């Protein structure tokens, strides 16, 4: 099937093909509204938000902007608590618990962060312009209800096979998440930490494989990245790490500080924090290379107390500081200005009026 760029702007009613990535724990209504007001698509990372707080979070965005915004959820399978064997992890983390004076590591628990009936009900009620999903998709019946509520549906793929799966299940656009990306790999059919494909290689392959707008994610932080993604056939970009340094983001101060001095090789993909592969700034915790974490998201219940306690004492040693490989390109400017700059830089490169059409219909063999 011949891939070709499609206009993301028309699909979701935005001016610029720039999506601020949903980042659970780091996005605020202020960040989301600033991006949407600037003509991009702001996204609330809603995975960890309790279902009864979702309406409040959406209302806070709507009090700041009338423009479209996105709400994002996780579609992982939840492990049952009784099946968790934490003996090894607890033994390995025991010295760190003792070092921080926390006593014995706790019995594991499973944080209730998966997309479920309660979150679906809240989402249908809120009906944001866009609903996006990570780690796969909700069941077809839920997807149909979400579309009936008027939401466009987008989701992350880290391989061509995942992009094809999303397309077969009727999403409106596919996010091609390359290896450079900060935060959790959205992988659900392939192993997320086993030779992940880079954005530059993944995007054109996904463009060729699905007849949908493709959104490039991973390692994009400025107009050069946007222009390059469009040249690869993407219809737009989803940018996470570069927004962490904006004043509107709820980035932990220690994380913000670490981003300031991050170098291009400062990150690594690790399962140590949550049990799923995710790209983070290296620190003492990632350097321990946990080989056998609990299944996602149960590992969070064991790594969390260490993260929080050390951070409260001013140390980033055990903090999950999600970041992508383009972290050094981040600029500490308001989110709306960042959207405008990225678009202006890309316009300067493409040298033509927005929206650029990098090439016409490509002919595929
Ligand atoms: C701090 C942080 C948190 C993230 N949380 C989420 C999330 O909750 N949901 C999601 O779909 N993607 C999440 N991501 C991944 C982004 O959607 C996106 O794939 C990634 O940020 C793109 O790469 P970049 O960071 O190099 O821009 C997160 C990324 C970061 C940096």
CSV table of C-alpha atoms and ligand atoms in Angstrom, one decimal:
chain,number,residue,atom,x,y,z
A,1,UNK,CA,0.0,0.0,0.0
A,2,UNK,CA,1.5,3.3,-1.0
A,3,UNK,CA,2.1,5.5,2.0
A,4,UNK,CA,1.7,9.2,1.7
A,5,UNK,CA,1.6,12.2,4.0
A,6,UNK,CA,-1.8,13.2,5.2
A,7,UNK,CA,-2.8,16.4,7.0
A,8,UNK,CA,-2.9,15.9,10.7
A,9,UNK,CA,-4.1,19.4,11.0
A,10,UNK,CA,-7.4,18.7,9.3
A,11,UNK,CA,-7.8,15.4,11.1
A,12,UNK,CA,-7.7,16.9,14.6
A,13,UNK,CA,-8.4,20.5,14.0
A,14,UNK,CA,-5.1,22.0,14.8
A,15,UNK,CA,-2.9,24.6,13.0
A,16,UNK,CA,0.5,23.0,13.3
A,17,UNK,CA,1.5,19.3,13.1
A,18,UNK,CA,3.1,19.3,16.5
A,19,UNK,CA,1.8,17.2,19.4
A,20,UNK,CA,3.1,17.7,22.9
A,21,UNK,CA,3.5,14.1,24.1
A,22,UNK,CA,1.4,12.9,26.9
A,23,UNK,CA,3.7,12.4,29.9
A,24,UNK,CA,2.0,10.9,32.9
A,25,UNK,CA,3.2,12.8,36.0
A,26,UNK,CA,4.8,15.7,34.0
A,27,UNK,CA,2.0,17.2,32.0
A,28,UNK,CA,-0.3,19.9,33.5
A,29,UNK,CA,-3.4,21.6,32.3
A,30,UNK,CA,-1.3,24.8,31.8
A,31,UNK,CA,1.2,22.9,29.6
A,32,UNK,CA,-1.5,21.3,27.5
A,33,UNK,CA,-3.5,24.5,27.1
A,34,UNK,CA,-0.4,26.5,26.2
A,35,UNK,CA,0.5,24.1,23.4
A,36,UNK,CA,-3.1,23.9,22.1
A,37,UNK,CA,-3.4,27.7,22.2
A,38,UNK,CA,-0.2,28.0,20.1
A,39,UNK,CA,-1.8,25.8,17.5
A,40,UNK,CA,-0.3,22.4,18.4
A,41,UNK,CA,-2.0,19.6,20.2
A,42,UNK,CA,-1.6,19.5,24.0
A,43,UNK,CA,-1.8,16.1,25.6
A,44,UNK,CA,-2.7,15.2,29.2
A,45,UNK,CA,-0.8,12.2,30.4
A,46,UNK,CA,-3.8,10.7,32.1
A,47,UNK,CA,-2.6,7.1,32.8
A,48,UNK,CA,-1.9,7.5,36.5
A,49,UNK,CA,-4.8,10.0,37.1
A,50,UNK,CA,-7.5,8.4,39.3
A,51,UNK,CA,-10.7,7.9,37.2
A,52,UNK,CA,-12.6,10.4,39.4
A,53,UNK,CA,-10.0,13.1,38.8
A,54,UNK,CA,-10.0,12.9,35.0
A,55,UNK,CA,-13.1,15.2,34.6
A,56,UNK,CA,-11.4,17.8,36.8
A,57,UNK,CA,-8.2,17.7,34.8
A,58,UNK,CA,-10.1,18.0,31.5
A,59,UNK,CA,-12.1,20.9,33.0
A,60,UNK,CA,-8.9,22.7,34.0
A,61,UNK,CA,-7.7,22.5,30.4
A,62,UNK,CA,-11.0,23.7,29.1
A,63,UNK,CA,-11.0,26.7,31.4
A,64,UNK,CA,-7.7,27.7,29.7
A,65,UNK,CA,-8.4,26.9,26.0
A,66,UNK,CA,-11.3,26.0,23.8
A,67,UNK,CA,-9.0,24.3,21.4
A,68,UNK,CA,-8.6,20.5,20.9
A,69,UNK,CA,-6.5,18.5,23.3
A,70,UNK,CA,-5.6,14.9,23.9
A,71,UNK,CA,-6.0,12.5,26.8
A,72,UNK,CA,-3.7,9.5,27.0
A,73,UNK,CA,-4.0,6.1,28.6
A,74,UNK,CA,-2.1,2.8,29.1
A,75,UNK,CA,-3.4,-0.4,27.7
A,76,UNK,CA,-1.1,-3.0,29.4
A,77,UNK,CA,-2.3,-6.3,30.8
A,78,UNK,CA,-2.4,-6.1,34.6
A,79,UNK,CA,-0.6,-8.9,36.4
A,80,UNK,CA,-2.4,-10.5,39.3
A,81,UNK,CA,-0.9,-9.7,42.7
A,82,UNK,CA,-1.0,-13.4,43.8
A,83,UNK,CA,1.2,-14.3,40.9
A,84,UNK,CA,4.0,-11.9,41.7
A,85,UNK,CA,7.2,-13.4,43.1
A,86,UNK,CA,9.2,-10.5,44.5
A,87,UNK,CA,11.7,-12.6,46.4
A,88,UNK,CA,14.6,-11.8,44.1
A,89,UNK,CA,13.8,-8.1,43.5
A,90,UNK,CA,13.3,-7.5,47.2
A,91,UNK,CA,16.6,-9.2,48.1
A,92,UNK,CA,18.5,-7.1,45.5
A,93,UNK,CA,16.9,-3.8,46.6
A,94,UNK,CA,17.3,-4.6,50.3
A,95,UNK,CA,20.7,-2.9,50.6
A,96,UNK,CA,19.3,0.3,49.1
A,97,UNK,CA,16.3,0.3,51.4
A,98,UNK,CA,18.6,-0.1,54.4
A,99,UNK,CA,20.9,2.6,53.1
A,100,UNK,CA,18.0,5.0,53.1
A,101,UNK,CA,16.8,3.8,56.5
A,102,UNK,CA,13.5,2.5,55.0
A,103,UNK,CA,13.7,-1.0,56.5
A,104,UNK,CA,12.6,-4.0,54.5
A,105,UNK,CA,11.4,-3.6,50.9
A,106,UNK,CA,7.6,-3.8,50.9
A,107,UNK,CA,5.5,-6.7,49.5
A,108,UNK,CA,4.7,-5.8,45.9
A,109,UNK,CA,1.4,-4.2,44.8
A,110,UNK,CA,-0.1,-3.5,41.4
A,111,UNK,CA,-0.8,0.2,40.8
A,112,UNK,CA,-4.2,0.5,39.2
A,113,UNK,CA,-3.2,2.5,36.1
A,114,UNK,CA,-4.5,0.4,33.3
A,115,UNK,CA,-7.3,1.8,31.1
A,116,UNK,CA,-10.5,0.2,32.5
A,117,UNK,CA,-14.3,0.7,32.6
A,118,UNK,CA,-14.1,3.6,35.0
A,119,UNK,CA,-11.6,5.5,32.8
A,120,UNK,CA,-13.6,4.6,29.7
A,121,UNK,CA,-16.7,6.1,31.3
A,122,UNK,CA,-14.9,9.3,32.2
A,123,UNK,CA,-13.3,9.6,28.8
A,124,UNK,CA,-16.7,9.2,27.0
A,125,UNK,CA,-18.2,11.9,29.3
A,126,UNK,CA,-15.3,14.3,28.6
A,127,UNK,CA,-15.0,13.5,24.9
A,128,UNK,CA,-11.7,15.3,24.2
A,129,UNK,CA,-10.8,15.8,20.5
A,130,UNK,CA,-8.2,13.1,20.7
A,131,UNK,CA,-7.8,10.0,22.8
A,132,UNK,CA,-4.4,8.3,22.6
A,133,UNK,CA,-3.1,4.9,23.8
A,134,UNK,CA,0.2,3.4,24.8
A,135,UNK,CA,1.0,-0.3,25.0
A,136,UNK,CA,-1.7,-1.3,22.5
A,137,UNK,CA,-5.4,-0.6,22.3
A,138,UNK,CA,-8.5,-1.0,24.4
A,139,UNK,CA,-11.0,-3.7,23.2
A,140,UNK,CA,-12.8,-3.0,19.9
A,141,UNK,CA,-16.1,-2.3,21.7
A,142,UNK,CA,-14.4,0.5,23.8
A,143,UNK,CA,-12.8,1.9,20.7
A,144,UNK,CA,-16.1,2.0,18.9
A,145,UNK,CA,-17.6,3.9,21.9
A,146,UNK,CA,-14.7,6.3,22.0
A,147,UNK,CA,-15.1,7.1,18.3
A,148,UNK,CA,-18.9,7.4,18.7
A,149,UNK,CA,-18.2,10.0,21.4
A,150,UNK,CA,-16.4,12.1,18.7
A,151,UNK,CA,-12.8,11.4,19.7
A,152,UNK,CA,-10.1,10.8,17.1
A,153,UNK,CA,-8.0,7.8,18.3
A,154,UNK,CA,-4.2,7.6,17.9
A,155,UNK,CA,-1.7,5.1,19.4
A,156,UNK,CA,2.0,4.3,19.5
A,157,UNK,CA,3.8,1.7,17.4
A,158,UNK,CA,7.4,0.8,17.7
A,159,UNK,CA,7.5,-1.6,14.7
A,160,UNK,CA,5.8,-2.0,11.4
A,161,UNK,CA,3.9,-5.0,12.8
A,162,UNK,CA,2.5,-2.9,15.6
A,163,UNK,CA,1.6,-0.1,13.1
A,164,UNK,CA,-0.3,-2.6,11.0
A,165,UNK,CA,-2.1,-3.9,14.0
A,166,UNK,CA,-3.2,-0.4,15.0
A,167,UNK,CA,-4.3,0.3,11.4
A,168,UNK,CA,-6.3,-3.0,11.3
A,169,UNK,CA,-8.1,-1.9,14.6
A,170,UNK,CA,-9.2,1.4,13.1
A,171,UNK,CA,-7.1,4.1,14.6
A,172,UNK,CA,-7.1,7.5,12.9
A,173,UNK,CA,-3.3,8.0,13.0
A,174,UNK,CA,-0.3,6.0,14.1
A,175,UNK,CA,2.6,7.3,16.3
A,176,UNK,CA,5.8,5.8,15.1
A,177,UNK,CA,7.9,5.8,18.2
A,178,UNK,CA,11.6,5.4,17.6
A,179,UNK,CA,14.3,4.1,19.9
A,180,UNK,CA,15.5,7.7,20.7
A,181,UNK,CA,12.2,8.4,22.5
A,182,UNK,CA,12.1,9.3,26.2
A,183,UNK,CA,9.8,7.4,28.5
A,184,UNK,CA,8.2,4.1,28.1
A,185,UNK,CA,8.5,2.2,24.8
A,186,UNK,CA,5.0,1.8,23.6
A,187,UNK,CA,5.7,-1.8,22.4
A,188,UNK,CA,3.0,-4.4,22.6
A,189,UNK,CA,3.8,-7.0,20.0
A,190,UNK,CA,7.6,-6.8,20.0
A,191,UNK,CA,10.1,-6.7,22.8
A,192,UNK,CA,10.7,-3.0,23.6
A,193,UNK,CA,14.2,-3.4,24.7
A,194,UNK,CA,15.4,-5.8,22.1
A,195,UNK,CA,17.2,-3.7,19.4
A,196,UNK,CA,14.5,-1.0,19.2
A,197,UNK,CA,14.3,0.7,15.7
A,198,UNK,CA,15.4,4.3,15.4
A,199,UNK,CA,13.0,7.1,14.3
A,200,UNK,CA,14.8,7.7,11.1
A,201,UNK,CA,14.5,4.1,10.0
A,202,UNK,CA,11.0,3.4,11.5
A,203,UNK,CA,9.0,6.4,10.1
A,204,UNK,CA,9.4,5.7,6.4
A,205,UNK,CA,8.7,2.0,6.9
A,206,UNK,CA,5.5,2.8,8.8
A,207,UNK,CA,4.5,5.4,6.2
A,208,UNK,CA,4.9,2.7,3.5
A,209,UNK,CA,3.0,0.1,5.6
A,210,UNK,CA,-0.2,1.9,6.6
A,211,UNK,CA,-2.6,4.2,4.8
A,212,UNK,CA,-2.9,6.6,7.7
A,213,UNK,CA,-1.2,9.8,8.9
A,214,UNK,CA,2.0,8.8,10.7
A,215,UNK,CA,3.3,10.9,13.6
A,216,UNK,CA,7.0,10.6,14.2
A,217,UNK,CA,8.2,10.4,17.8
A,218,UNK,CA,11.6,10.1,19.4
A,219,UNK,CA,14.6,12.4,19.3
A,220,UNK,CA,12.7,15.4,17.8
A,221,UNK,CA,13.2,18.7,19.7
A,222,UNK,CA,13.4,21.5,17.1
A,223,UNK,CA,12.4,22.6,13.6
A,224,UNK,CA,15.2,20.5,12.1
A,225,UNK,CA,13.6,17.4,13.6
A,226,UNK,CA,10.1,18.5,12.4
A,227,UNK,CA,11.3,19.2,8.9
A,228,UNK,CA,13.2,15.9,8.7
A,229,UNK,CA,10.1,14.0,10.0
A,230,UNK,CA,8.0,15.5,7.3
A,231,UNK,CA,10.6,14.7,4.7
A,232,UNK,CA,10.4,11.1,5.8
A,233,UNK,CA,6.7,11.1,5.1
A,234,UNK,CA,5.4,11.8,8.5
A,235,UNK,CA,2.3,14.0,8.9
A,236,UNK,CA,3.5,15.4,12.1
A,237,UNK,CA,5.5,14.9,15.2
A,238,UNK,CA,5.0,14.0,18.9
A,239,UNK,CA,7.6,15.6,21.1
A,240,UNK,CA,8.1,14.8,24.8
A,241,UNK,CA,11.5,15.5,26.3
A,242,UNK,CA,11.8,19.0,24.8
A,243,UNK,CA,8.6,20.1,26.7
A,244,UNK,CA,9.9,18.9,30.0
A,245,UNK,CA,12.1,22.0,30.3
A,246,UNK,CA,9.1,24.4,29.8
A,247,UNK,CA,8.0,26.3,32.9
A,248,UNK,CA,4.5,24.9,32.6
A,249,UNK,CA,5.6,21.2,32.9
A,250,UNK,CA,5.4,19.4,36.3
A,251,UNK,CA,9.0,18.1,35.9
A,252,UNK,CA,10.6,17.3,39.2
A,253,UNK,CA,13.2,20.0,40.0
A,254,UNK,CA,15.9,17.3,40.2
A,255,UNK,CA,14.9,16.0,36.8
A,256,UNK,CA,14.8,19.5,35.4
A,257,UNK,CA,18.3,20.1,36.8
A,258,UNK,CA,19.7,16.9,35.4
A,259,UNK,CA,18.3,17.7,31.9
A,260,UNK,CA,20.3,21.0,32.0
A,261,UNK,CA,23.6,19.1,32.0
A,262,UNK,CA,22.5,16.1,30.0
A,263,UNK,CA,24.7,15.0,27.1
A,264,UNK,CA,23.7,13.0,24.0
A,265,UNK,CA,24.7,9.8,25.6
A,266,UNK,CA,23.1,10.5,29.0
A,267,UNK,CA,20.2,8.1,28.6
A,268,UNK,CA,19.6,4.4,28.7
A,269,UNK,CA,16.7,2.0,28.2
A,270,UNK,CA,15.8,0.3,31.5
A,271,UNK,CA,13.1,-1.9,33.0
A,272,UNK,CA,14.4,-1.1,36.5
A,273,UNK,CA,11.8,1.4,37.5
A,274,UNK,CA,8.5,0.0,36.2
A,275,UNK,CA,9.1,-3.4,34.7
A,276,UNK,CA,8.7,-2.1,31.1
A,277,UNK,CA,11.5,-0.8,29.0
A,278,UNK,CA,11.7,3.0,29.2
A,279,UNK,CA,14.4,5.5,28.3
A,280,UNK,CA,15.7,7.5,31.2
A,281,UNK,CA,18.6,9.6,32.3
A,282,UNK,CA,21.3,7.3,33.7
A,283,UNK,CA,21.7,7.4,37.5
A,284,UNK,CA,22.6,5.0,40.3
A,285,UNK,CA,19.4,3.1,39.9
A,286,UNK,CA,19.7,2.5,36.1
A,287,UNK,CA,23.4,1.6,36.5
A,288,UNK,CA,22.4,-1.3,38.8
A,289,UNK,CA,20.9,-3.0,35.6
A,290,UNK,CA,18.1,-4.9,37.3
A,291,UNK,CA,17.9,-8.1,35.3
A,292,UNK,CA,14.6,-9.5,36.5
A,293,UNK,CA,12.1,-6.8,37.6
A,294,UNK,CA,8.5,-7.5,38.5
A,295,UNK,CA,6.0,-7.2,35.6
A,296,UNK,CA,4.8,-3.7,34.8
A,297,UNK,CA,3.5,-1.9,36.7
A,298,UNK,CA,4.2,-3.9,39.9
A,299,UNK,CA,7.9,-2.9,39.8
A,300,UNK,CA,6.8,0.7,40.5
A,301,UNK,CA,5.6,-0.4,44.0
A,302,UNK,CA,9.1,-1.5,44.8
A,303,UNK,CA,11.2,1.2,43.1
A,304,UNK,CA,8.8,4.0,44.1
A,305,UNK,CA,9.7,4.3,47.8
A,306,UNK,CA,13.4,4.6,47.0
A,307,UNK,CA,12.8,7.2,44.3
A,308,UNK,CA,10.6,9.3,46.5
A,309,UNK,CA,12.7,9.1,49.6
A,310,UNK,CA,16.0,9.9,47.9
A,311,UNK,CA,14.3,12.7,45.9
A,312,UNK,CA,12.8,14.2,49.1
A,313,UNK,CA,16.4,14.3,50.4
A,314,UNK,CA,17.6,16.1,47.3
A,315,UNK,CA,19.1,13.1,45.5
A,316,UNK,CA,18.3,12.1,41.9
A,317,UNK,CA,20.1,8.7,42.4
A,318,UNK,CA,16.9,6.6,42.3
A,319,UNK,CA,14.5,8.9,40.5
A,320,UNK,CA,12.9,7.9,37.2
A,321,UNK,CA,14.0,10.8,35.0
A,322,UNK,CA,12.5,9.8,31.7
A,323,UNK,CA,14.2,11.5,28.8
A,324,UNK,CA,15.1,10.9,25.2
A,325,UNK,CA,18.4,11.1,23.3
A,326,UNK,CA,17.7,14.7,22.1
A,327,UNK,CA,17.5,16.0,25.7
A,328,UNK,CA,20.4,18.4,25.2
A,329,UNK,CA,18.4,20.2,22.5
A,330,UNK,CA,15.8,21.3,25.0
A,331,UNK,CA,15.1,25.0,25.5
A,332,UNK,CA,13.8,26.5,28.8
A,333,UNK,CA,11.1,28.6,27.2
A,334,UNK,CA,7.3,28.7,27.6
A,335,UNK,CA,5.6,25.9,25.8
A,336,UNK,CA,3.7,28.1,23.4
A,337,UNK,CA,6.9,29.8,22.4
A,338,UNK,CA,8.5,26.4,21.9
A,339,UNK,CA,5.7,25.4,19.5
A,340,UNK,CA,6.0,28.6,17.5
A,341,UNK,CA,9.8,28.3,17.3
A,342,UNK,CA,9.8,24.7,16.2
A,343,UNK,CA,7.3,25.6,13.4
A,344,UNK,CA,9.2,28.7,12.3
A,345,UNK,CA,12.4,26.8,12.2
A,346,UNK,CA,10.9,24.1,10.1
A,347,UNK,CA,9.3,26.7,7.8
A,348,UNK,CA,12.7,28.3,7.4
A,349,UNK,CA,14.1,25.0,6.3
A,350,UNK,CA,11.3,24.0,4.0
A,351,UNK,CA,11.3,27.5,2.6
A,352,UNK,CA,7.7,27.5,1.7
A,353,UNK,CA,4.3,28.4,3.3
A,354,UNK,CA,2.9,26.2,6.0
A,355,UNK,CA,1.7,23.4,5.8
A,356,UNK,CA,4.7,22.1,3.8
A,357,UNK,CA,4.2,19.3,1.4
A,358,UNK,CA,7.7,17.8,1.3
A,359,UNK,CA,6.9,15.8,-1.7
A,360,UNK,CA,3.9,14.7,-3.7
A,361,UNK,CA,2.6,11.2,-3.9
A,362,UNK,CA,5.7,8.9,-3.9
A,363,UNK,CA,5.7,6.1,-6.3
A,364,UNK,CA,6.3,2.8,-4.6
A,365,UNK,CA,7.6,-0.1,-6.5
B,1,LIG,C1,8.8,12.2,30.9
B,1,LIG,C2,8.1,11.4,29.8
B,1,LIG,C3,6.9,10.7,30.1
B,1,LIG,C4,6.2,10.0,29.1
B,1,LIG,N1,5.0,9.5,29.5
B,1,LIG,C5,4.2,9.0,28.5
B,1,LIG,C6,2.8,8.7,28.7
B,1,LIG,O1,2.3,8.8,29.8
B,1,LIG,N2,2.1,8.2,27.7
B,1,LIG,C7,2.6,8.0,26.4
B,1,LIG,O2,1.9,7.6,25.5
B,1,LIG,N3,3.9,8.3,26.1
B,1,LIG,C8,4.7,8.8,27.1
B,1,LIG,N4,6.0,9.2,26.9
B,1,LIG,C9,6.6,8.9,25.5
B,1,LIG,C10,6.1,10.0,24.5
B,1,LIG,O3,4.8,9.8,24.1
B,1,LIG,C11,7.0,10.0,23.2
B,1,LIG,O4,7.0,8.8,22.6
B,1,LIG,C12,8.4,10.5,23.5
B,1,LIG,O5,8.5,11.5,24.4
B,1,LIG,C13,9.0,11.0,22.2
B,1,LIG,O6,10.4,11.1,22.3
B,1,LIG,P1,11.2,12.4,22.8
B,1,LIG,O7,11.1,12.3,24.3
B,1,LIG,O8,12.6,12.2,22.3
B,1,LIG,O9,10.5,13.6,22.3
B,1,LIG,C14,6.7,9.9,27.8
B,1,LIG,C15,8.0,10.5,27.5
B,1,LIG,C16,8.6,11.2,28.5
B,1,LIG,C17,9.9,11.9,28.1
